[in-house]
Coordinates of C-alpha atoms and ligand atoms in Angstrom, one line a residue:
X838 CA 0.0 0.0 0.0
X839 CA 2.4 3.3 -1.1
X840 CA 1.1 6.7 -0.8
X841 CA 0.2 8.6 1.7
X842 CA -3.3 8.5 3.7
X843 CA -4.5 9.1 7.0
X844 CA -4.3 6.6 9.5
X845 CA -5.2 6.8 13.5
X846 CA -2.7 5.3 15.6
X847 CA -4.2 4.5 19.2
X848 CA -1.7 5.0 22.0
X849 CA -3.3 3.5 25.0
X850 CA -6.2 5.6 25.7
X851 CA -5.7 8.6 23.4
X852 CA -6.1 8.8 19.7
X853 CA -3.5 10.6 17.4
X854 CA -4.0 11.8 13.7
X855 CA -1.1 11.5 11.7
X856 CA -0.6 12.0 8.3
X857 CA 1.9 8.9 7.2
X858 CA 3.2 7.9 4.4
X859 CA 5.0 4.9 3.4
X860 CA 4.2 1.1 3.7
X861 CA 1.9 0.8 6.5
X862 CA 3.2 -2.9 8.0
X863 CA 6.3 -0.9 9.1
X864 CA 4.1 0.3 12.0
X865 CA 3.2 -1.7 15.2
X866 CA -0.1 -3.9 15.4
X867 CA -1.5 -0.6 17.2
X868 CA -2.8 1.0 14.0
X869 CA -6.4 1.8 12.9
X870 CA -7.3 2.7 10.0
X871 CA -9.8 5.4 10.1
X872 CA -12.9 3.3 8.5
X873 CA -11.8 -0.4 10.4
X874 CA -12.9 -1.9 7.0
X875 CA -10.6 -5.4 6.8
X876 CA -10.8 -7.8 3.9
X877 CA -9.0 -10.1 2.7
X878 CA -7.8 -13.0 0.0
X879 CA -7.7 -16.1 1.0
X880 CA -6.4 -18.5 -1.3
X881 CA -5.0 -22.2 -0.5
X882 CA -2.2 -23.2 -2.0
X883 CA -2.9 -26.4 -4.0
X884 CA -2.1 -24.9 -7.4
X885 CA -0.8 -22.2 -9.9
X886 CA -1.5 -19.1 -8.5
X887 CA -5.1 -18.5 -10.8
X888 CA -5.8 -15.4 -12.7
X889 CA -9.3 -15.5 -10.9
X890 CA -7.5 -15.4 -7.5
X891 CA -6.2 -11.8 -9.1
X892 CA -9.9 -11.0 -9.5
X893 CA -11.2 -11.7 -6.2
X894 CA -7.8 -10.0 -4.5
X895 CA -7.6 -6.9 -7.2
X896 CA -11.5 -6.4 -6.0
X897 CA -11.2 -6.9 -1.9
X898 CA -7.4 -4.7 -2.3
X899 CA -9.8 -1.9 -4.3
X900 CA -12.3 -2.5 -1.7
X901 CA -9.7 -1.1 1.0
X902 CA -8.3 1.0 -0.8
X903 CA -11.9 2.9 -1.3
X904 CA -12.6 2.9 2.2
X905 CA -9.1 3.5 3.9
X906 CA -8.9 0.0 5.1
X907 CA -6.9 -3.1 5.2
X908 CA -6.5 -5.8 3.2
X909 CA -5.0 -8.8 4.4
X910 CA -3.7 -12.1 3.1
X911 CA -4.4 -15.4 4.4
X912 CA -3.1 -18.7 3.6
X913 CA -5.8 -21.6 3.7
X914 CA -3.9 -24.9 3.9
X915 CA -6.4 -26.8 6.1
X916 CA -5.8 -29.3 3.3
X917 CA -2.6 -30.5 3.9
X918 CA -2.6 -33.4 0.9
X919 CA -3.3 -30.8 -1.7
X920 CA -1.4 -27.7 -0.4
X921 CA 2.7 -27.2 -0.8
X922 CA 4.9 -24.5 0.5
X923 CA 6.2 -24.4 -3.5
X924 CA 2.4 -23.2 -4.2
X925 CA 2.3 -20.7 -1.0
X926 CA 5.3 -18.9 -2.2
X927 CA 3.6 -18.9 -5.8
X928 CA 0.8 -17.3 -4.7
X929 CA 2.7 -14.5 -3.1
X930 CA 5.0 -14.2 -5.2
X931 CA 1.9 -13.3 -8.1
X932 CA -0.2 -11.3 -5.5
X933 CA 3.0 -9.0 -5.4
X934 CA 3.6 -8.9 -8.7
X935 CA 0.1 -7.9 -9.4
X936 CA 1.2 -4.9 -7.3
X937 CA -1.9 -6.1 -5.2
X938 CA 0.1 -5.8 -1.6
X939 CA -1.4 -6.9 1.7
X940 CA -0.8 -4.9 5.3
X941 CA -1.0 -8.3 7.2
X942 CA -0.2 -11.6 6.1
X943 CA 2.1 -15.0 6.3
X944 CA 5.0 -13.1 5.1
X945 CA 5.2 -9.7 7.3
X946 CA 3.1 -11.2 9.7
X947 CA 0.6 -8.7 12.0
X948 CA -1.5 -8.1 14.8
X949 CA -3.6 -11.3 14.5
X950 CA -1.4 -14.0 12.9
X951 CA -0.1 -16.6 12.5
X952 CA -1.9 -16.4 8.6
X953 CA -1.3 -19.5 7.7
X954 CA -4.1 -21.8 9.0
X955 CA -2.1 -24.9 9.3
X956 CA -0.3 -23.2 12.2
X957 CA -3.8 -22.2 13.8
X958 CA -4.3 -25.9 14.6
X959 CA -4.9 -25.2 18.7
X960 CA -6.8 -21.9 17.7
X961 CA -9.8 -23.1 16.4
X962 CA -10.6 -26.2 19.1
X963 CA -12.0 -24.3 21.5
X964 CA -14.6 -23.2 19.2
X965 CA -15.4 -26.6 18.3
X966 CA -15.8 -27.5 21.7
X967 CA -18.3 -24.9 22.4
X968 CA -20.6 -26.0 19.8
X969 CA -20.1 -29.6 20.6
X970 CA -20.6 -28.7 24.5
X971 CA -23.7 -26.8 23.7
X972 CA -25.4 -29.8 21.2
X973 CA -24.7 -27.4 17.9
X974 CA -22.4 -30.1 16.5
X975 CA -21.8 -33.8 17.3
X976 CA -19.0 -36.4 16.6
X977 CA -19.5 -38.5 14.0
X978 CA -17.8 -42.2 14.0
X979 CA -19.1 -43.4 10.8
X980 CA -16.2 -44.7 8.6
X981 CA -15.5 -44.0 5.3
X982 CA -16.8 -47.1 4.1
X983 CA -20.2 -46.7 5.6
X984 CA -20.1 -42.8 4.1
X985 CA -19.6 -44.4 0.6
X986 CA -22.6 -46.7 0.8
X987 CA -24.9 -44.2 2.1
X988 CA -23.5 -42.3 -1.0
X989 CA -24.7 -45.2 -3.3
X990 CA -27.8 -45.5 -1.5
X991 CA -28.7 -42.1 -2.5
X992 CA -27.3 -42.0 -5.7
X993 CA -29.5 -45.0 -6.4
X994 CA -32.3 -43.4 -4.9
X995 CA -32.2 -40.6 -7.0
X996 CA -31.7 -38.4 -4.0
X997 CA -29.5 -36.0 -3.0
X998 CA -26.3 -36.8 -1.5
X999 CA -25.3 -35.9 2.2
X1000 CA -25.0 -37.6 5.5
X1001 CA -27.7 -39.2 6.8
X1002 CA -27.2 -38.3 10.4
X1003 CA -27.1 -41.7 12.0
X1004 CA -24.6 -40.5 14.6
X1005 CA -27.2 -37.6 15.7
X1006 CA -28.9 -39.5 17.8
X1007 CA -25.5 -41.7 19.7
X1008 CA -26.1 -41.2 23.8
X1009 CA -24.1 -39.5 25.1
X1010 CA -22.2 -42.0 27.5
X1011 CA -21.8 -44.0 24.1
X1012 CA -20.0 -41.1 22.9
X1013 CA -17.3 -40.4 26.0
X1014 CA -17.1 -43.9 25.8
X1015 CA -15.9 -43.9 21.9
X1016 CA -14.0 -41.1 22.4
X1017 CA -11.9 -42.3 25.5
X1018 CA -11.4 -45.9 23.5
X1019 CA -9.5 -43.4 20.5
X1020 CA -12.0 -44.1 18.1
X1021 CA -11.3 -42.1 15.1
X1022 CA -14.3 -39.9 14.3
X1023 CA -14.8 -36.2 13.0
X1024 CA -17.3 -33.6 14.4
X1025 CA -20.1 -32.1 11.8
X1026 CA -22.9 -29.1 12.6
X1027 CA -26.4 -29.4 13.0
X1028 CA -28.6 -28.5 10.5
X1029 CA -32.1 -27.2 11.1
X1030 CA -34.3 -29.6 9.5
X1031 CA -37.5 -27.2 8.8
X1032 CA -37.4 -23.5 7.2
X1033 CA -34.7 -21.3 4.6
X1034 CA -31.7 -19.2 5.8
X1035 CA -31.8 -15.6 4.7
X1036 CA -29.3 -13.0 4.3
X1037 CA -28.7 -10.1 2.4
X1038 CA -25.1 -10.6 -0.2
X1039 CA -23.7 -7.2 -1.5
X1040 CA -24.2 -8.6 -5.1
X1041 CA -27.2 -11.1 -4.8
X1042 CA -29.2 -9.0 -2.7
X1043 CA -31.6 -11.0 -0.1
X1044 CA -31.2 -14.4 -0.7
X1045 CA -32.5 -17.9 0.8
X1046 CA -31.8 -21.0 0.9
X1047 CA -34.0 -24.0 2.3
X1048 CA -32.2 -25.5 5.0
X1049 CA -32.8 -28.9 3.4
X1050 CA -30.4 -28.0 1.2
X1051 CA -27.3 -27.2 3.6
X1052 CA -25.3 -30.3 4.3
X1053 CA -24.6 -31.5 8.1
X1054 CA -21.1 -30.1 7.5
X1055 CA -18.0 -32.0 9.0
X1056 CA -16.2 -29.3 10.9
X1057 CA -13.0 -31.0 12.4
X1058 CA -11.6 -33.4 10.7
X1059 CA -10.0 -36.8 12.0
X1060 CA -6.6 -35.8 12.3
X1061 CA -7.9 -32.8 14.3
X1062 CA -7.8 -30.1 11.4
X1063 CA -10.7 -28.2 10.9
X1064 CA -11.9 -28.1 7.9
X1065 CA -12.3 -24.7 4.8
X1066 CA -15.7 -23.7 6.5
X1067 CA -15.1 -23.9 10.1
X1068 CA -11.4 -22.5 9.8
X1069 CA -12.7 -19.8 7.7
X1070 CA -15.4 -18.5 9.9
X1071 CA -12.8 -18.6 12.4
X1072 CA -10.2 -16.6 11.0
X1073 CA -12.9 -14.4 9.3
X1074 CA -13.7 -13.7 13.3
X1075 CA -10.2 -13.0 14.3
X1076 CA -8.6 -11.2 12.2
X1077 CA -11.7 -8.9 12.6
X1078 CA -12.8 -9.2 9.1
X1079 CA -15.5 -6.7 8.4
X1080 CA -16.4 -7.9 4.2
X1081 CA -16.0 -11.4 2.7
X1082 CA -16.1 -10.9 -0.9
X1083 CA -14.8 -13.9 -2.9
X1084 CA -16.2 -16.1 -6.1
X1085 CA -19.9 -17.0 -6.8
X1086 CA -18.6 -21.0 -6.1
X1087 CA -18.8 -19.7 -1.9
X1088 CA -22.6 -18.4 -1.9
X1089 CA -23.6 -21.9 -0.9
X1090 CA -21.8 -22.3 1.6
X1091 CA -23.2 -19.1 3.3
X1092 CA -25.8 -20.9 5.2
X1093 CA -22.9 -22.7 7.3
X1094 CA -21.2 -19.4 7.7
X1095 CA -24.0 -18.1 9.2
X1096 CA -24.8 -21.1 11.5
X1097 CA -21.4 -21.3 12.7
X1098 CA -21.4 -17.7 13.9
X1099 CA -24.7 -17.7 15.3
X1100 CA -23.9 -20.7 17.1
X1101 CA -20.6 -19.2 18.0
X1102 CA -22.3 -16.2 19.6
X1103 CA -20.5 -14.0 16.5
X1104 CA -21.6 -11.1 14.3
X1105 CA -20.8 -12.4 10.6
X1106 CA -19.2 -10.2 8.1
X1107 CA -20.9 -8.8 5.5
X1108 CA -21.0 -10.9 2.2
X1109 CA -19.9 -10.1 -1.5
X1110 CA -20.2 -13.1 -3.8
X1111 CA -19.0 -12.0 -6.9
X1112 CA -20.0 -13.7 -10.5
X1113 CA -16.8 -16.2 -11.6
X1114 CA -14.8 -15.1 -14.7
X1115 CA -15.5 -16.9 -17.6
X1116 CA -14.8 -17.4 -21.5
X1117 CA -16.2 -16.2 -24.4
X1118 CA -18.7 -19.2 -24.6
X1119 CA -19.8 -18.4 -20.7
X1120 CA -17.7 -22.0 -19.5
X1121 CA -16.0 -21.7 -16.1
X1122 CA -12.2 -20.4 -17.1
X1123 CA -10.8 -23.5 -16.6
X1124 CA -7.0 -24.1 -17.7
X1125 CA -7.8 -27.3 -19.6
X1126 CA -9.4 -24.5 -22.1
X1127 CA -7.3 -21.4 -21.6
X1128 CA -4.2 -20.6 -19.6
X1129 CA -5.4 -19.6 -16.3
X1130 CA -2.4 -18.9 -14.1
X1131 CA -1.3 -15.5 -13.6
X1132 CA 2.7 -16.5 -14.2
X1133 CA 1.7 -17.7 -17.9
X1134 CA 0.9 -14.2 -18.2
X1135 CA 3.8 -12.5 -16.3
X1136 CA 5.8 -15.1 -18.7
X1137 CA 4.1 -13.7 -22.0
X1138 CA 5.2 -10.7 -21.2
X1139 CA 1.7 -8.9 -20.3
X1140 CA 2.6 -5.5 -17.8
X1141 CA 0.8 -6.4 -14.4
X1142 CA -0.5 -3.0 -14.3
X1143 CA -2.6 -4.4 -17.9
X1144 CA -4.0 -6.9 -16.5
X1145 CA -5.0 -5.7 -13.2
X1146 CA -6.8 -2.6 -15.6
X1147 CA -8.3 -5.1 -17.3
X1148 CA -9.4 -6.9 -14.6
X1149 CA -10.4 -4.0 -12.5
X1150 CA -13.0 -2.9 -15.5
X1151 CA -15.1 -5.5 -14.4
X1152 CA -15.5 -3.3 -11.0
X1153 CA -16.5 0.0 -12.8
X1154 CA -18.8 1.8 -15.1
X1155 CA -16.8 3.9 -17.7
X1156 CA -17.4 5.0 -20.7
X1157 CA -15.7 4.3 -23.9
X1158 CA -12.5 5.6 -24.6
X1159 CA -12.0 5.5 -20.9
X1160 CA -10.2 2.2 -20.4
X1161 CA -6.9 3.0 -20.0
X1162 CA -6.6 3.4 -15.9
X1163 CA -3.9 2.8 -13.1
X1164 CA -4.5 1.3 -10.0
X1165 CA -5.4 4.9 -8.8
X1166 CA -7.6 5.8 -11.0
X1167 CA -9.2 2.1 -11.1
X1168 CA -10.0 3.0 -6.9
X1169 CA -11.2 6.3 -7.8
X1170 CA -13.9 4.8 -10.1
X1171 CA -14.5 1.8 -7.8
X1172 CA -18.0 1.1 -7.2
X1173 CA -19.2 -1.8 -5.0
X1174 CA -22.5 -0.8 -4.8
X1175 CA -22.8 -1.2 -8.8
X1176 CA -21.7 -4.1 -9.4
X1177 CA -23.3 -7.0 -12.0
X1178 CA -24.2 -10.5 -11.7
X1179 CA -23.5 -10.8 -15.4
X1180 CA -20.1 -12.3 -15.2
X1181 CA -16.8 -11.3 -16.5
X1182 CA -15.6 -12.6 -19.6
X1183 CA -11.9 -13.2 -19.9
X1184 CA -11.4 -12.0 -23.3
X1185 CA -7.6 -12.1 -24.2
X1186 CA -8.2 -10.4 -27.3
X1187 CA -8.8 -7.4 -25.0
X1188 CA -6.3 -8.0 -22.4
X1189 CA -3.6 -8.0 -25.6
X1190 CA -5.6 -4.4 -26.7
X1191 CA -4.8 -3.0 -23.4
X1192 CA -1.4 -4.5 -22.3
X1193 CA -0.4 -3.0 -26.5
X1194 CA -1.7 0.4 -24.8
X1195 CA 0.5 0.4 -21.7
X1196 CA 3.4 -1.0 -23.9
X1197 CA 2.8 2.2 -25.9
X1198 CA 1.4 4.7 -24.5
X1199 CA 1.9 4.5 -20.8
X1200 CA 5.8 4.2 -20.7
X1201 CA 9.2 6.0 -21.4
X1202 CA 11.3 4.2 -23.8
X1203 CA 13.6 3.6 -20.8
X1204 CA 10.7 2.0 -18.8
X1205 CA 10.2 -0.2 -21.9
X1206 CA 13.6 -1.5 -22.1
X1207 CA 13.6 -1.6 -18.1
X1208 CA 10.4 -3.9 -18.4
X1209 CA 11.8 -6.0 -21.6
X1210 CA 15.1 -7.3 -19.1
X1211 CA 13.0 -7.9 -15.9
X1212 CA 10.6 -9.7 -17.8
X1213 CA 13.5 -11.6 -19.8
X1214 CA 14.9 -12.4 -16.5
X1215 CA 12.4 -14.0 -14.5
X1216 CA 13.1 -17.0 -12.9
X1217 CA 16.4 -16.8 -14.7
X1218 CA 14.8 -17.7 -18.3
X1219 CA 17.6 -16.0 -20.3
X1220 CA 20.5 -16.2 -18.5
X1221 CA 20.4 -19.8 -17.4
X1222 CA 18.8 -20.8 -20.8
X1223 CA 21.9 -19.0 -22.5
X1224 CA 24.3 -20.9 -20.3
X1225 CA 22.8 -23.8 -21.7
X1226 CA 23.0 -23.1 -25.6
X1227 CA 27.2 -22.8 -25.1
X1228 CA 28.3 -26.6 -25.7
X1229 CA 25.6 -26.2 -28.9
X1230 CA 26.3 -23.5 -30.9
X1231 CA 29.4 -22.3 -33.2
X1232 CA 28.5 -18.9 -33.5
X1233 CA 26.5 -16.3 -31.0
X1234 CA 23.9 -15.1 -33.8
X1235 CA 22.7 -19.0 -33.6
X1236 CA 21.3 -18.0 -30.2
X1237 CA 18.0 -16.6 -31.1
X1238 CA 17.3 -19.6 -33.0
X1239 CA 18.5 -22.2 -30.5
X1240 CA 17.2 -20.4 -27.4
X1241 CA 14.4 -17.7 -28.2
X1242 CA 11.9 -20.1 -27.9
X1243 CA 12.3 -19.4 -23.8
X1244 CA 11.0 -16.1 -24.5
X1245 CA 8.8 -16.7 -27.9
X1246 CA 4.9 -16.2 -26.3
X1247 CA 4.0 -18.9 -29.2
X1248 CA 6.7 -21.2 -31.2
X1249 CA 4.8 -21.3 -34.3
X1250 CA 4.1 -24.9 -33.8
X1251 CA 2.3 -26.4 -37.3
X1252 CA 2.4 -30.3 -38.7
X1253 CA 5.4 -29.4 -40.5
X1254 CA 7.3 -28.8 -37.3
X1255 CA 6.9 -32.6 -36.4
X1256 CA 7.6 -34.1 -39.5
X1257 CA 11.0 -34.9 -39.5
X1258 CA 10.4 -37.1 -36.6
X1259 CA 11.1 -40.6 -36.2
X1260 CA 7.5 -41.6 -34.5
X1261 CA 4.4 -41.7 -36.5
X1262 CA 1.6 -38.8 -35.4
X1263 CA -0.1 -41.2 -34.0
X1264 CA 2.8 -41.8 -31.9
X1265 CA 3.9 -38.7 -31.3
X1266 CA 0.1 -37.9 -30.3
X1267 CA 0.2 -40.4 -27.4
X1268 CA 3.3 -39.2 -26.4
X1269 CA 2.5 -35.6 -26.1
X1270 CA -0.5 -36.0 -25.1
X1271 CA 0.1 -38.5 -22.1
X1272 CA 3.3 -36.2 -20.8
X1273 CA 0.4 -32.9 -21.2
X1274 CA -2.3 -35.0 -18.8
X1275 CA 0.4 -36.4 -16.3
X1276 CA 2.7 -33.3 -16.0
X1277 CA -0.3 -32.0 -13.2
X1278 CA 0.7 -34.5 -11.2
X1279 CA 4.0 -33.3 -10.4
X1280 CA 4.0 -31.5 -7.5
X1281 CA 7.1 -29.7 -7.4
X1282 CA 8.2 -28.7 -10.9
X1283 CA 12.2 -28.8 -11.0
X1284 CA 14.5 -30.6 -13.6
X1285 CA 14.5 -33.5 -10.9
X1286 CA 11.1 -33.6 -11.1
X1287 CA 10.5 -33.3 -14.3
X1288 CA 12.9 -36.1 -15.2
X1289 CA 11.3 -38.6 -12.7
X1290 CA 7.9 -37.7 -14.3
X1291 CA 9.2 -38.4 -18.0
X1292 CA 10.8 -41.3 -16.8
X1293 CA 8.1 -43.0 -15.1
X1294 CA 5.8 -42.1 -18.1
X1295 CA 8.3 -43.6 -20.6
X1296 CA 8.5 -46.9 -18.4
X1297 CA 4.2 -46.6 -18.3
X1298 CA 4.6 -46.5 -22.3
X1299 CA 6.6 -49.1 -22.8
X1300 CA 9.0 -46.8 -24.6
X1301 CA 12.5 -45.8 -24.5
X1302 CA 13.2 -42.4 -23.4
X1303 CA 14.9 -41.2 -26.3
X1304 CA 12.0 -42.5 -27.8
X1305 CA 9.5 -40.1 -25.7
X1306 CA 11.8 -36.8 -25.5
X1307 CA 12.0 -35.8 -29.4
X1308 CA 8.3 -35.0 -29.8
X1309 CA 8.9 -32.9 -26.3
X1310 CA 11.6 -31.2 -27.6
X1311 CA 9.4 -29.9 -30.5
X1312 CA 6.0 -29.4 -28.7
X1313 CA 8.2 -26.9 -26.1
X1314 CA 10.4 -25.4 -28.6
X1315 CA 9.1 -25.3 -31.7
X1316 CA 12.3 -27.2 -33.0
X1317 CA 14.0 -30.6 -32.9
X1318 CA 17.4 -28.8 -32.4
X1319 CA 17.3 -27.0 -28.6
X1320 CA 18.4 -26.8 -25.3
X1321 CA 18.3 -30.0 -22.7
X1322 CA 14.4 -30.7 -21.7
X1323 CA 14.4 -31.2 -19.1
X1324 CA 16.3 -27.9 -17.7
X1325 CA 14.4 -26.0 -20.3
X1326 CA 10.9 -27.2 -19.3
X1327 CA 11.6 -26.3 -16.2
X1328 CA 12.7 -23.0 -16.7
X1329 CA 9.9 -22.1 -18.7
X1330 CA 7.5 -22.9 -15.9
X1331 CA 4.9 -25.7 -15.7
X1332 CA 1.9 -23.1 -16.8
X1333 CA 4.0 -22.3 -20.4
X1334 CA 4.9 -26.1 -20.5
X1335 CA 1.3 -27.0 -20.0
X1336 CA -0.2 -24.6 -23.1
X1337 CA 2.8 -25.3 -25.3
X1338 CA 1.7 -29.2 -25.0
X1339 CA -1.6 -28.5 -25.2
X1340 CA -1.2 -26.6 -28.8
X1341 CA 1.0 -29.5 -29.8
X1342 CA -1.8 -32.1 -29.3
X1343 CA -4.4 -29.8 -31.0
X1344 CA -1.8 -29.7 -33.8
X1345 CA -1.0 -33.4 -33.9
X1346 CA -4.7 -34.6 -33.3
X1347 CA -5.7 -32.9 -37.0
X1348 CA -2.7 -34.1 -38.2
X1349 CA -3.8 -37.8 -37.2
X1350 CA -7.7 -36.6 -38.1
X1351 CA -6.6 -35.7 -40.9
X1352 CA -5.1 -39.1 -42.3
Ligands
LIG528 N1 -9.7 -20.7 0.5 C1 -10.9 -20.3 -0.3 C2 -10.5 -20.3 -1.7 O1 -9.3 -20.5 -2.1 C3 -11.3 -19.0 0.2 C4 -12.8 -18.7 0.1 C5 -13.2 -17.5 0.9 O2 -12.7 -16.4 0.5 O3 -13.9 -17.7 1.8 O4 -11.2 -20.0 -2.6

């Protein structure tokens, strides 16, 4: 947060005005702001950081910005299978380079941390207790196997799914009794069984939702973790969160918000729920269609301060001619009250329009050139990449041709470019196509990685490797002469890797269809 703006700084009993400038987390966890509006992202780590977590953090950071309030950043890793530290430092690392930056979070810490929920472990039993203590929420023995054929049961019955309750009605001596034997068991919410909940969302206006509908949630897990809902409410509660505003994909889940804090004794927040981004053809922006992390676009080269413009003209009325704003002026025109359910298209066509813009028009030919060698650099693209062209070339002009493709936004890929290969299409096809599906399972993405994944696919094929890394070489560079793979794939980035592959099978599937 630069610039300068008033904040109140409490010292014990009195209240000072200053007028500060400079980045408020240098200051001590006794800071106001002067309208105590908090929001916050929070994102959980279990993949590429996604343009649509820009979205939801570009709107709540706006939001605070409008009001003189915080924003804050909080790192949801109640699910520990899915979430990595490689993916936390992802996240940040494209929240900053958004220019979206948070006053409290995991990495500056604050005045209600920690903000990473898997270190909040102790914090949020004592709630559970209190709504077990008081009958709001019950333990729940039933095992995973009986949970799958109640599922079936349903699904057979047409009905729909959720648990049936059969531990609702265990006495309670049955229950100490389970519990002090160590039986495994999680604890879930009561439901009302009769009537709608009701609330008023800043978007969806009053809204309700039969009760019938709301699921008796499992709130602490086995292994003692709470799960997204009952961490969230939590948190929310803590950290003194005033507005929740995240994607559409939550508003069902309000009616268990709402529950928990009632039953809680708590005052909720107030609720945004804003419509999800989506293509052209109105299809959730999913990156099986269309490159959805924000580092395929910092890789491309788009400016940040495009994208957030573009993004942030989903918050505003403007009139043509009027598109090109900074972050400033983008909070200026910010209007939560006006906002539409109608959904925001992610149209690249437009994002290239206005990134061309800022390329142009917005800055100084030394900016430019500044821009061109930070964006060359990142994550060491063209200086390692060079390093690796010097046993391969004879000359330093072959450089473009042997290494550009680590910059190139698009290698030109067409049928020609795998003809001179020895596998068929067909072969190729499989080959590309299997590495494009099973590169999502690696979780780290390093040349280690990598190589153990290509492997292990290779062995699954019944091929050689040599056999499997020609068509790779082509589908990632455009060429069968390049740098190593492995090394190059991985310093392109797994969201670059994944489109490049993807174009490759569109281009080798008509090439097979085509036969
Ligand atoms: N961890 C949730 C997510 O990644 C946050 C949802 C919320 O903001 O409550 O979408």
């Amino acid at each position: 947060m630069a610039g300068n703006r008033f904040i109140a700084i409490e010292f014990e009993t009195r209240c000072h005005w200053l007028f500060f400038s400079g980045p408020l987390h240098a200051l001590t966890s006794k800071i106001m702001t002067t309208s105590g509006v908090r929001v916050r992202i929070a994102p959980s780590p279990t993949g590429e950081p996604h343009v649509g977590t820009a979205y939801i953090a570009l709107f709540n950071y706006l939001f605070a910005k409008k009001h003189g309030g915080e924003f804050i950043l909080r790192i949801e890793d109640t699910d520990a299978t899915r979430s990595t530290a490689e993916f936390e430092q992802k996240v940040l690392d494209a929240l900053k380079w958004c220019g979206l930056e948070w006053s409290e979070g995991p990495d500056i810490g604050g005045p209600y941390g920690p903000y990473r929920q898997s270190e909040r472990k102790e914090t949020y039993r004592p709630f559970v207790d209190k709504m077990v203590n008081e009958g709001n929420a019950f333990r729940c023995f039933c095992t995973p196997e009986r949970l799958e054929q109640m599922r079936e049961a349903q699904r057979a019955a047409g009905k729909p799914p959720g648990y049936d309750g059969l531990c609702l009605h265990l006495k309670a001596e049955e229950v100490e009794a389970r519990v002090a034997a160590g039986e495994p068991h999680v604890v879930r919410m009561k439901i009302p069984t009769e009537g709608a909940c009701e609330f008023h969302d800043g978007v969806y206006g009053d809204v309700s939702i039969p009760w019938e509908s709301v699921d008796m949630q499992v709130l602490l897990k086995a292994d003692g973790m709470p799960t997204y809902h009952m961490a969230n409410v939590v948190d929310d509660h803590l950290m003194k969160i005033t507005h929740v505003a995240r994607g559409e994909e939550w508003l069902a889940s309000v009616p268990k918000h709402i529950l928990i804090y009632k039953y809680l004794g708590l005052e909720p927040p107030k609720f945004m729920h804003l419509s999800l981004m989506r293509n052209h053809d109105k299809s959730k922006l999913s990156k099986r269609k269309n490159p959805t992390s924000i580092s395929y676009y910092s890789a491309l080269g788009y400016l940040p301060e495009a994208l957030m413009n573009f993004l942030g003209l989903f918050f505003i009325q403007i009139a043509e001619g009027e598109e090109l704003l900074t972050m400033e002026e983008l909070a200026e025109k910010f209007d939560p009250e006006n906002l539409s359910k109608a959904g925001a298209i992610f149209d690249v066509q437009k994002l290239d329009w206005l990134n061309g813009r800022w390329l142009r028009e917005k800055l100084t030919s030394e900016e430019f050139l500044d821009r061109i060698l930070t964006w060359a650099s990142e994550n060491g693209r063209l200086t390692e990449g060079l390093k690796l062209a010097q046993s391969r070339i004879s000359k330093l002009g072959e450089l473009p041709q042997l290494a550009g493709f680590m910059l190139a936004s698009d290698v030109g890929l067409t049928p020609a470019s795998f003809a001179g290969l020895k596998t068929s299409p067909e072969e190729t096809l499989e080959i590309v196509s299997t590495v494009q599906a099973d590169l999502e399972k690696i979780l780290e993405w390093n040349v280690e990685t990598i190589e153990a994944e290509l492997r292990a696919i290779s062995d699954r094929l019944g091929k050689k490797l040599r056999v499997v890394t020609p068509p790779l070489f082509v589908a990632v560079s455009g060429n069968q002469r390049s740098l190593p793979l492995f090394d190059s794939m991985a310093l392109l980035g797994r969201s670059v890797v994944r489109q490049r592959l993807k174009v490759a099978t569109q281009v080798l599937t008509s090439m097979v269809g085509a036969k």
